[in-house]
XYZ file of N, CA, C and O in Angstrom:
480
model
N 2.914 -4.695 -19.935
C 3.429 -5.179 -18.056
C 3.608 -3.919 -16.854
O 4.473 -3.423 -17.729
N 3.031 -4.544 -15.667
C 3.201 -2.968 -15.234
C 3.473 -3.878 -14.112
O 3.690 -5.396 -13.851
N 4.346 -3.578 -13.455
C 4.990 -3.286 -12.314
C 4.968 -2.838 -10.728
O 4.764 -1.191 -11.012
N 5.218 -2.986 -10.061
C 5.323 -2.273 -8.597
C 6.905 -2.060 -7.499
O 7.301 -2.891 -7.795
N 7.240 -1.047 -7.197
C 7.726 -0.761 -5.991
C 7.215 -0.195 -4.901
O 6.987 0.974 -5.062
N 7.516 -0.711 -3.504
C 7.342 -0.179 -2.416
C 8.804 0.125 -1.807
O 10.059 -0.431 -2.483
N 8.822 1.555 -1.330
C 9.995 2.274 -0.899
C 8.809 2.881 0.663
O 7.592 3.073 0.310
N 9.539 2.689 1.952
C 10.343 3.704 2.203
C 9.181 2.547 4.052
O 9.780 3.787 5.504
N 9.596 1.843 3.824
C 10.378 0.708 5.569
C 11.244 0.757 6.599
O 11.771 1.802 5.383
N 11.287 0.181 7.764
C 12.212 0.553 7.887
C 12.160 0.442 9.275
O 10.887 0.008 9.792
N 12.595 0.640 10.316
C 12.715 0.609 11.505
C 12.142 2.025 12.732
O 12.798 2.955 11.971
N 11.598 1.382 13.127
C 11.036 3.273 13.893
C 10.944 2.779 15.129
O 9.972 1.272 15.977
N 10.577 3.602 16.552
C 10.686 2.715 17.635
C 8.160 3.209 17.798
O 8.298 3.971 17.470
N 8.136 3.093 19.122
C 6.318 2.798 18.987
C 6.210 4.620 18.523
O 6.996 5.428 19.775
N 4.904 4.912 18.020
C 4.734 6.206 18.481
C 4.786 7.663 17.946
O 4.404 8.668 17.043
N 6.451 6.896 16.463
C 7.188 7.139 15.487
C 6.233 6.918 14.679
O 5.276 5.844 13.831
N 6.437 7.452 12.946
C 6.488 7.814 11.517
C 7.119 6.954 10.472
O 8.249 7.352 10.642
N 5.879 6.386 9.507
C 6.920 6.107 9.129
C 5.486 6.539 7.455
O 5.084 6.326 8.199
N 6.966 7.012 5.751
C 5.198 6.473 4.771
C 6.630 6.099 4.191
O 6.961 5.919 3.198
N 5.673 5.337 3.349
C 5.685 4.085 2.734
C 4.617 4.542 1.238
O 3.618 5.358 1.020
N 6.117 4.549 0.345
C 5.541 4.389 -1.371
C 5.158 3.487 -2.013
O 6.145 2.402 -2.033
N 3.821 3.949 -3.064
C 3.839 2.573 -3.520
C 4.218 3.519 -5.108
O 3.161 4.369 -5.614
N 5.287 3.043 -6.186
C 4.915 3.055 -8.065
C 5.032 3.062 -8.577
O 5.365 1.023 -8.463
N 3.280 2.887 -9.968
C 3.158 1.155 -10.412
C 4.614 2.042 -11.715
O 3.704 3.322 -12.382
N 4.725 1.364 -12.709
C 5.643 1.424 -14.112
C 4.721 0.904 -14.820
O 4.018 -0.288 -14.306
N 4.607 1.023 -16.541
C 4.254 0.178 -17.361
C 3.480 1.259 -18.248
O 3.946 2.636 -18.539
N 2.956 0.320 -19.585
C 2.662 2.105 -20.419
C 0.853 0.684 -20.679
O 0.662 -0.576 -19.956
N -0.082 2.198 -21.067
C -1.285 1.784 -21.109
C -2.534 0.993 -20.299
O -2.364 0.431 -20.104
N -1.941 1.631 -19.682
C -2.076 1.569 -18.103
C -3.147 2.516 -17.857
O -2.501 3.773 -17.465
N -4.464 2.302 -16.770
C -4.611 3.819 -15.616
C -4.888 2.226 -14.654
O -5.754 1.388 -14.576
N -4.563 3.464 -12.902
C -4.993 2.648 -11.379
C -6.905 3.157 -12.085
O -6.716 4.126 -11.238
N -7.514 1.889 -11.461
C -8.998 1.952 -10.888
C -8.382 1.935 -9.221
O -9.450 3.054 -8.604
N -8.346 1.028 -9.098
C -7.392 1.305 -7.384
C -6.499 1.045 -6.522
O -5.960 -0.007 -7.267
N -6.050 2.384 -5.834
C -5.032 0.854 -4.840
C -5.141 1.006 -3.435
O -5.608 0.882 -2.496
N -4.128 -0.074 -2.616
C -4.330 -1.571 -1.525
C -3.635 -1.426 -0.920
O -2.280 -1.809 -1.779
N -3.497 -1.583 0.186
C -2.536 -1.651 1.216
C -2.981 -2.897 2.299
O -3.760 -2.424 2.488
N -1.377 -3.557 1.916
C -2.453 -5.027 2.743
C -0.545 -4.738 3.616
O 0.574 -4.559 3.872
N -1.092 -6.111 5.056
C 0.116 -6.239 5.919
C 0.535 -7.907 6.441
O -0.457 -7.971 6.223
N 1.299 -8.328 6.356
C 1.578 -9.718 6.537
C 2.533 -9.437 8.113
O 3.822 -9.138 7.817
N 1.628 -10.113 9.232
C 3.008 -10.384 10.484
C 2.831 -11.792 10.712
O 2.555 -12.755 9.698
N 4.915 -11.792 11.003
C 4.938 -12.741 11.246
C 4.154 -13.874 11.772
O 3.342 -13.938 12.749
N 3.729 -15.273 11.173
C 2.754 -16.248 11.346
C 1.559 -16.309 11.486
O -0.002 -15.769 11.639
N 1.199 -14.595 10.352
C -0.494 -14.586 10.185
C -0.729 -14.290 8.521
O 0.171 -14.602 7.883
N -2.074 -14.522 8.647
C -2.413 -14.820 7.150
C -1.843 -12.088 7.008
O -2.000 -11.794 7.029
N -1.972 -12.804 5.418
C -1.992 -11.364 4.713
C -2.847 -10.853 4.752
O -4.005 -11.202 4.508
N -3.615 -9.439 5.564
C -4.486 -9.058 5.050
C -4.016 -7.720 5.106
O -3.543 -6.981 4.619
N -5.884 -6.635 4.962
C -6.435 -5.415 3.973
C -6.457 -4.384 5.467
O -6.476 -4.827 6.379
N -5.225 -2.905 4.424
C -4.733 -2.129 5.328
C -6.447 -0.774 5.409
O -6.284 0.228 5.665
N -5.711 -1.001 3.714
C -6.946 -0.150 3.465
C -6.744 0.575 1.981
O -5.493 -1.177 1.205
N -8.343 0.583 1.431
C -7.627 0.952 0.047
C -7.945 2.758 -0.373
O -8.933 3.489 0.018
N -7.308 2.431 -1.542
C -7.554 4.636 -2.225
C -8.413 3.946 -3.767
O -8.035 4.167 -4.197
N -9.992 4.625 -3.998
C -10.172 4.628 -5.279
C -9.244 5.523 -6.512
O -8.567 7.200 -5.266
N -10.094 5.372 -7.131
C -9.744 6.411 -8.390
C -10.197 8.328 -8.255
O -9.750 9.029 -8.177
N -11.507 7.677 -7.914
C -12.018 9.351 -7.194
C -11.179 9.981 -5.679
O -11.752 11.259 -5.510
N -10.201 9.656 -5.254
C -9.155 9.707 -4.180
C -9.862 9.724 -2.401
O -9.323 9.570 -1.020
N -11.155 9.288 -2.628
C -11.495 8.705 -1.800
C -10.825 7.333 -0.931
O -10.076 7.082 -1.538
N -11.054 7.039 0.449
C -10.580 6.116 1.440
C -10.877 5.690 2.369
O -11.814 6.099 3.187
N -10.742 4.319 2.395
C -11.181 3.347 4.106
C -10.259 3.173 4.296
O -8.654 1.430 3.562
N -10.371 2.517 5.384
C -9.045 1.778 5.921
C -9.794 1.019 7.277
O -10.887 0.640 7.526
N -8.812 -0.393 7.471
C -9.334 -1.254 9.007
C -10.092 -0.534 9.498
O -8.835 -0.061 10.170
N -10.294 -1.165 10.855
C -11.082 -0.343 12.590
C -9.607 -0.249 12.467
O -8.958 1.039 13.947
N -8.688 -0.802 12.398
C -7.016 -0.684 13.783
C -5.990 0.117 13.317
O -5.290 0.174 13.878
N -6.280 0.508 11.944
C -5.908 1.769 11.653
C -6.178 3.031 11.557
O -5.983 3.922 11.134
N -7.703 2.715 11.739
C -8.545 3.808 11.505
C -7.935 5.608 12.603
O -7.403 5.490 13.476
N -7.740 7.250 12.553
C -7.227 7.685 12.926
C -5.581 7.605 13.169
O -4.782 9.135 13.376
N -4.964 6.423 12.012
C -3.142 7.179 12.068
C -2.608 6.870 11.368
O -2.277 7.281 10.939
N -3.204 5.659 10.576
C -3.440 5.321 9.067
C -3.836 6.979 7.640
O -5.167 6.799 8.361
N -2.718 7.038 6.445
C -3.923 8.016 6.375
C -2.920 7.542 4.565
O -1.530 7.044 4.399
N -4.663 6.903 3.417
C -3.455 6.416 2.084
C -4.084 7.219 1.493
O -5.331 8.234 1.265
N -2.991 8.167 0.584
C -3.220 9.206 -0.745
C -2.310 8.814 -1.730
O -1.431 7.559 -1.824
N -2.964 9.164 -2.558
C -2.574 9.141 -4.637
C -1.995 9.687 -5.036
O -2.716 11.031 -4.993
N -0.408 9.791 -5.869
C -0.794 10.729 -7.312
C -0.719 10.497 -7.822
O 0.612 9.999 -8.624
N -2.025 10.790 -9.036
C -2.193 9.993 -9.985
C -1.326 10.843 -11.292
O -1.193 9.651 -12.712
N -0.522 11.267 -10.823
C -0.014 12.329 -12.175
C 1.660 11.622 -12.037
O 2.343 11.620 -12.844
N 2.191 10.518 -10.750
C 2.890 10.103 -11.048
C 3.078 8.489 -10.992
O 3.650 8.420 -10.290
N 1.329 8.120 -11.366
C 0.789 6.787 -10.596
C 1.789 6.187 -9.741
O 2.114 4.930 -9.284
N 1.006 6.815 -8.475
C 2.191 6.533 -7.382
C 1.048 6.028 -5.898
O -0.203 7.340 -6.841
N 1.536 6.192 -4.897
C 0.698 6.035 -3.985
C 1.896 5.921 -2.696
O 2.407 5.838 -2.724
N 1.184 6.535 -1.147
C 1.416 6.520 -0.298
C 0.529 5.931 0.697
O -0.832 6.249 0.821
N 1.539 5.386 1.624
C 0.470 5.203 3.105
C 1.351 5.379 3.949
O 2.664 6.069 4.858
N 0.541 7.266 4.539
C 0.857 7.578 6.384
C 0.599 6.675 7.201
O -0.343 6.515 7.644
N 1.537 7.100 7.644
C 1.779 5.670 8.629
C 2.040 6.570 10.322
O 3.686 7.018 10.488
N 1.005 6.586 10.963
C 1.733 7.802 12.372
C 1.230 6.730 13.904
O 0.309 5.988 13.841
N 1.199 7.375 14.590
C 1.017 7.100 16.396
C 1.302 5.390 15.937
O 0.648 4.792 16.066
N 1.943 4.874 15.395
C 2.838 3.512 15.330
C 2.521 2.360 16.835
O 3.455 2.843 17.167
N 2.251 1.900 16.363
C 2.571 0.507 17.655
C 3.652 -0.644 17.306
O 3.594 -1.484 15.683
N 3.714 -1.508 18.441
C 4.512 -2.815 17.432
C 3.727 -3.476 17.241
O 3.905 -4.609 16.198
N 2.056 -3.344 17.652
C 1.872 -5.182 16.500
C 1.290 -4.210 14.985
O 0.700 -5.131 14.123
N 1.804 -2.988 14.564
C 1.743 -2.626 13.271
C 2.815 -3.472 12.402
O 3.510 -3.298 11.107
N 3.882 -4.245 13.198
C 5.132 -4.316 12.223
C 4.759 -5.736 11.993
O 3.832 -6.995 11.367
N 4.631 -5.386 10.726
C 4.621 -6.509 9.532
C 5.420 -6.261 8.155
O 5.384 -5.455 8.002
N 4.842 -7.539 6.327
C 6.103 -6.649 5.707
C 4.390 -5.625 4.684
O 3.394 -6.748 4.640
N 4.285 -5.031 4.641
C 3.114 -4.012 4.242
C 3.237 -4.538 2.415
O 4.721 -4.076 1.628
N 2.435 -4.550 1.272
C 2.113 -4.282 0.804
C 1.772 -3.823 -0.737
O 0.339 -3.637 -0.094
N 1.844 -3.287 -1.337
C 1.083 -2.695 -2.268
C 0.833 -2.798 -3.324
O 0.983 -4.336 -3.902
N -1.125 -3.125 -3.500
C -2.020 -4.100 -5.439
C -2.629 -2.844 -5.363
O -2.748 -2.200 -5.045
N -2.156 -2.885 -6.267
C -3.512 -2.551 -7.702
C -4.235 -3.284 -8.782
O -3.498 -3.976 -9.477
N -5.384 -3.023 -8.720
C -6.115 -2.810 -9.906
C -6.345 -1.693 -11.024
O -6.636 -0.785 -10.711
N -5.862 -1.747 -11.794
C -5.441 -1.448 -13.508
C -6.465 -1.634 -14.466
O -6.579 -2.989 -14.556
N -6.548 -0.775 -14.939
C -6.758 -1.015 -17.051
C -5.889 -0.488 -17.247
O -5.397 0.033 -17.103
N -5.987 -2.415 -18.579
C -4.405 -1.822 -19.173
C -5.504 -1.957 -20.628
O -6.037 -3.236 -20.886
N -5.135 -0.997 -21.710
C -5.974 -1.169 -23.549
C -5.764 -1.989 -23.594
O -5.092 -3.008 -23.514
N -6.690 -2.508 -24.084
C -6.102 -3.922 -24.372
C -6.890 -5.669 -23.512
O -6.478 -6.735 -24.995
N -6.397 -5.063 -22.227
C -6.630 -6.936 -22.442
C -7.700 -6.315 -20.487
O -7.620 -7.337 -20.528
N -8.158 -5.424 -20.275
C -8.419 -5.472 -19.963
C -8.036 -5.300 -18.011
O -7.603 -4.744 -18.356
N -9.146 -5.320 -17.052
C -8.401 -5.481 -15.313
C -8.189 -6.733 -14.930
O -7.778 -7.691 -15.616
N -6.255 -6.450 -14.368
C -5.776 -6.534 -13.395
C -4.616 -5.820 -12.121
O -5.621 -5.776 -11.822
N -4.427 -7.224 -11.839
C -4.697 -6.636 -10.113
C -2.839 -7.224 -9.860
O -2.235 -8.513 -10.717
N -1.901 -6.148 -9.675
C -0.670 -6.453 -9.191
C -0.337 -6.390 -8.200
O -0.569 -5.255 -7.316
N 1.034 -6.484 -7.604
C 1.520 -6.838 -6.392
C 3.411 -6.106 -5.923
O 3.123 -6.922 -7.395
N 2.859 -5.664 -4.921
C 4.409 -5.378 -5.417
C 5.083 -7.005 -4.399
O 4.579 -6.939 -4.097
N 6.485 -6.369 -4.494
C 7.485 -7.260 -3.304
C 7.266 -6.331 -2.018
O 8.011 -8.095 -1.434
N 6.305 -6.267 -1.682
C 6.777 -5.764 0.456
C 7.672 -5.416 0.446
O 8.796 -4.728 0.561
N 7.237 -4.442 1.528
C 7.931 -3.438 2.269
C 8.472 -3.534 4.102
O 7.114 -3.988 4.476
N 9.398 -3.684 4.640
C 9.476 -4.573 6.176
C 9.087 -2.451 7.404
O 9.595 -2.272 6.620
N 8.318 -3.300 7.725
C 8.062 -2.171 8.713
C 7.872 -3.365 10.440
O 7.364 -3.378 10.599
N 9.575 -2.739 10.719
C 9.401 -3.005 11.950
C 9.888 -1.258 13.048
O 9.944 -1.088 13.521
N 8.030 -1.430 14.248
C 7.920 -1.155 15.573
C 8.670 -1.391 16.467
O 7.908 -2.731 17.524
N 9.304 -1.001 17.013
C 9.968 -1.578 17.978
C 9.411 -0.973 20.026
O 8.553 0.253 19.024
N 9.196 -1.025 20.999
C 8.974 -0.904 22.198
C 9.384 -0.069 22.686
O 10.858 0.117 22.146
């Protein structure tokens, strides 16, 4: 069983920064890719970006140049650094990982989310 815990959300003024963390725990697994999603009130959950095991990252246009996804493979952790935050970034942010579990193959797991609120 693999578990994810996100942290780092909170309330910040527009223009500020936050750093979200996603820590993955369990046994006999390796992380193939880590994704960050967000869901604003009344809207569908949407992709923010993702980081591969090789370290490359991709982002949706709305966050390019402001958000940075990174990973620490030694700690089975990932991070979403959010700068120049806007009220439109207000959402619950979710970490999602695609992992390979020994003897079980590929699996996808979600965290419970962390609230980010950006005030104007």
